[in-house]
mmCIF file of C-alpha atoms in Angstrom:
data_model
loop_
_atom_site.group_PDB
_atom_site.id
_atom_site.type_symbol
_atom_site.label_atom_id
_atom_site.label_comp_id
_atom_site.label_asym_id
_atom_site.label_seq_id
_atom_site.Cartn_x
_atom_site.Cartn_y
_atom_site.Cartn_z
ATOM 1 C CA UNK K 14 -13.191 24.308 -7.206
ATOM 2 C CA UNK K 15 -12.640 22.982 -3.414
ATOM 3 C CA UNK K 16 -12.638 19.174 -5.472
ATOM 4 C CA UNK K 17 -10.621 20.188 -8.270
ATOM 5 C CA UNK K 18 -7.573 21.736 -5.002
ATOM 6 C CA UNK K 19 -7.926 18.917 -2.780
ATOM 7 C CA UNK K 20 -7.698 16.406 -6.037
ATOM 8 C CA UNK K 21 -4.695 18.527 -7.151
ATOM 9 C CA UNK K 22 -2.834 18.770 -3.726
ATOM 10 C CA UNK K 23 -3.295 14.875 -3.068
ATOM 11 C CA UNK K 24 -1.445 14.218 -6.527
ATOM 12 C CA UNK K 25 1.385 16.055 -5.521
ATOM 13 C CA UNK K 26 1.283 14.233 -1.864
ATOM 14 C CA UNK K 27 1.280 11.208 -3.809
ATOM 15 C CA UNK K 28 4.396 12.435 -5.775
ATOM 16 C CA UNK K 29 6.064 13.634 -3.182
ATOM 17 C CA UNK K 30 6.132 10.482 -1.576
ATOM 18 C CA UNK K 31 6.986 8.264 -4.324
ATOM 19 C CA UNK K 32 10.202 10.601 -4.540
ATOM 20 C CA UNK K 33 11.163 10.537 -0.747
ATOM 21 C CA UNK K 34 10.766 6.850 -0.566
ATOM 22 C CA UNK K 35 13.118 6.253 -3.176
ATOM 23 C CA UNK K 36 15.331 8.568 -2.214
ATOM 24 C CA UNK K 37 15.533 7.002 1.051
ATOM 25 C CA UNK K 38 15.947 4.013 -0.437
ATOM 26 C CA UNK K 39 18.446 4.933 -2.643
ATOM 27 C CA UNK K 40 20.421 6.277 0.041
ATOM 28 C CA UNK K 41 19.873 2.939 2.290
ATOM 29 C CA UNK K 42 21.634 0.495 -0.807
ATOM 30 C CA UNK K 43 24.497 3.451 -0.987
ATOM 31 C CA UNK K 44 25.050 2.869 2.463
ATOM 32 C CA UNK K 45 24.763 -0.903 2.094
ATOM 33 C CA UNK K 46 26.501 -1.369 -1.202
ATOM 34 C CA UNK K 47 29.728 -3.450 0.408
ATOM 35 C CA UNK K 48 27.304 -5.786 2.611
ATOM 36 C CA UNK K 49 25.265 -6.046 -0.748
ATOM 37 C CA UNK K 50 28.365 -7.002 -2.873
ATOM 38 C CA UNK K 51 29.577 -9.304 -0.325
ATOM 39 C CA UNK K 52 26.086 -11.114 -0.198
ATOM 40 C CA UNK K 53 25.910 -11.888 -3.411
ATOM 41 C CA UNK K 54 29.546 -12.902 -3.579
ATOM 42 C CA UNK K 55 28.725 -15.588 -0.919
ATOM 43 C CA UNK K 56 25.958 -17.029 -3.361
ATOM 44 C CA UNK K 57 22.607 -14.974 -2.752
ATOM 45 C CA UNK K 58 20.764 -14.636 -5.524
ATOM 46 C CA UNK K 59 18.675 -11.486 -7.330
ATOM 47 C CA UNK K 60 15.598 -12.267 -5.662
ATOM 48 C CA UNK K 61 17.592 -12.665 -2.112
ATOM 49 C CA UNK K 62 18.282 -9.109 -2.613
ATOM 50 C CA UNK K 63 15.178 -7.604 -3.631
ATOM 51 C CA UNK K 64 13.535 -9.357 -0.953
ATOM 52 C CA UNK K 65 16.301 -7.665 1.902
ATOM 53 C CA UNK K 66 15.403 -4.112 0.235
ATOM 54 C CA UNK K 67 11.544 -4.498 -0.361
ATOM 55 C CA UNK K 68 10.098 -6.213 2.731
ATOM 56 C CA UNK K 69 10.995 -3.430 5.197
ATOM 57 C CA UNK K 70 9.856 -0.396 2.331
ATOM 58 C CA UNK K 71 6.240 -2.281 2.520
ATOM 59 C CA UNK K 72 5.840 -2.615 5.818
ATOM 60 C CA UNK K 73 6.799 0.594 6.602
ATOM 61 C CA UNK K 74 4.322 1.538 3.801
ATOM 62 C CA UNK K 75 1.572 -0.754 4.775
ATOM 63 C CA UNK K 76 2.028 0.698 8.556
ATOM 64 C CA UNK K 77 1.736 3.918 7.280
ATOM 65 C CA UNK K 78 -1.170 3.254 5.369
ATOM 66 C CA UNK K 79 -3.430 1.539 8.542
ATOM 67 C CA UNK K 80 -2.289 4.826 10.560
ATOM 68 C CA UNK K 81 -4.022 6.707 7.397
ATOM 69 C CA UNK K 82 -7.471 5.087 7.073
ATOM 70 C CA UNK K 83 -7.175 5.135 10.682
ATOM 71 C CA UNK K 84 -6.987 8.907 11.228
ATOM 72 C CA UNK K 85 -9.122 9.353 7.759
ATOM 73 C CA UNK K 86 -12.294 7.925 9.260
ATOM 74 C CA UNK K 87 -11.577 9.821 12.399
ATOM 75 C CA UNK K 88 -11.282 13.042 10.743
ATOM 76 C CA UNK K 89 -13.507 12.253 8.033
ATOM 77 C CA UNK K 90 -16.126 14.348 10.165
ATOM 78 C CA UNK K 91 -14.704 17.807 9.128
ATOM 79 C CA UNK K 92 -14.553 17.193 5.428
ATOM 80 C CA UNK K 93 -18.383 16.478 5.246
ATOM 81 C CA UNK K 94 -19.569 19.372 3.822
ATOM 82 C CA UNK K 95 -17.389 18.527 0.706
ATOM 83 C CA UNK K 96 -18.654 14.699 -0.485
ATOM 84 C CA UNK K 97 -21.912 15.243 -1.957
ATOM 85 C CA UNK K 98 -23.826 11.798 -2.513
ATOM 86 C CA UNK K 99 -20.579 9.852 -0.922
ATOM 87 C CA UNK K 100 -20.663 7.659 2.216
ATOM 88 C CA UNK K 101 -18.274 9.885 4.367
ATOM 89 C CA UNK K 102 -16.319 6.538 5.790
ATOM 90 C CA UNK K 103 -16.656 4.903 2.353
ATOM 91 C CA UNK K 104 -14.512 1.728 2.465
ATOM 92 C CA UNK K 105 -13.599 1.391 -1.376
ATOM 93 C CA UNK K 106 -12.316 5.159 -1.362
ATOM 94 C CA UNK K 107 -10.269 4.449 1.691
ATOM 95 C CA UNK K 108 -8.462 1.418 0.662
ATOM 96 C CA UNK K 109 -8.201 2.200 -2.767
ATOM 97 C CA UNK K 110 -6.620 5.175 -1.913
ATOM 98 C CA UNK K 111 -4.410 2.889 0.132
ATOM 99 C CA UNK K 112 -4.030 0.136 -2.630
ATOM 100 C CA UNK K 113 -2.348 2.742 -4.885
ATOM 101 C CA UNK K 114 -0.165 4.539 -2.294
ATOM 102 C CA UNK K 115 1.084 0.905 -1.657
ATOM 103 C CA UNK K 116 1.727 0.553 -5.379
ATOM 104 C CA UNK K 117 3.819 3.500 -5.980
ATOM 105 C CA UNK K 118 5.527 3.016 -2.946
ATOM 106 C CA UNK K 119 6.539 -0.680 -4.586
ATOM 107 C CA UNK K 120 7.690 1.043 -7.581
ATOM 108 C CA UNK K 121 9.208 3.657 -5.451
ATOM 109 C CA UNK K 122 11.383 1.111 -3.738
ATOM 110 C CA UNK K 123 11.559 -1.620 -6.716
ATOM 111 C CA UNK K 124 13.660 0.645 -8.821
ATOM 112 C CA UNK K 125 16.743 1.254 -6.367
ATOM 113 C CA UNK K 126 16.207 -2.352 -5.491
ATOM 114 C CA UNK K 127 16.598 -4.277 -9.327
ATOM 115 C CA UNK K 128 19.733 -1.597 -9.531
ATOM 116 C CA UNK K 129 21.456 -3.120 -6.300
ATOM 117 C CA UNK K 130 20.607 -6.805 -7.356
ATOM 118 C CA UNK K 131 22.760 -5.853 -10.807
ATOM 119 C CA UNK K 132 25.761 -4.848 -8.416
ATOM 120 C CA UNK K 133 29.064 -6.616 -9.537
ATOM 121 C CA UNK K 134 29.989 -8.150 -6.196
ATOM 122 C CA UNK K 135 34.317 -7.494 -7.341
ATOM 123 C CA UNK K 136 32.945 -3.710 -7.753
ATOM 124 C CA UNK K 137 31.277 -3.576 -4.585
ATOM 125 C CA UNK K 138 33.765 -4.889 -2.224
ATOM 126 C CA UNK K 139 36.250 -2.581 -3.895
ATOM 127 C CA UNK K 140 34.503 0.910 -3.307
ATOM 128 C CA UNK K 141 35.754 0.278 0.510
#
């Protein structure tokens, strides 16, 4: 039952960050919409743009996600009692569990980033 809580509760942590990431995303290329209209007025081109709104979203993520197998092998200690026939600092769990946090956090961040590389650039530089 203890496996079936922590399985369900890491789900929703999983969730829950897919949606803040691309909320804060989202909100980032709001904020950005004129300098990203003006961009690709001056010639840059759809990949120019994903790149701008991707790279920091991963690094951020892939920061995040050293800092978490980090503390996970520290704390590891306490959960013990709970992994029955697992290595408690099991490598593959660690950066697994890392590998897919860093995918939906690309998806997360992807989506608000193809809809800004579709921005008409005369559209853009008009909202201000």
């Amino acid at each position: 039952m203890e496996t079936l809580l922590l399985t369900f509760l890491g789900l929703l942590a999983m969730g829950l960050a897919a949606i803040g990431i691309y909320g804060v995303v989202a909100e980032t290329i709001g904020q950005r919409t004129s300098e990203i209209g003006l961009r690709m007025a001056l010639g840059a081109q759809t990949g120019d743009i994903l790149r701008m709104i991707l790279r920091p979203s991963l690094i951020l993520t892939f920061a995040g996600i050293v800092l978490g197998v980090a503390a996970g092998c520290y704390l590891v200690r306490y959960l013990q009692s709970l992994l029955f026939g697992v290595d408690p600092r099991d490598a593959v769990t660690f950066w697994s569990a890392g590998g897919l946090l860093m995918a939906v956090s690309l998806i997360a961040a992807y989506l608000p980033a193809r809809r800004a590389a579709r921005i008409d650039p005369v559209e853009a530089l008009r909202t201000q």
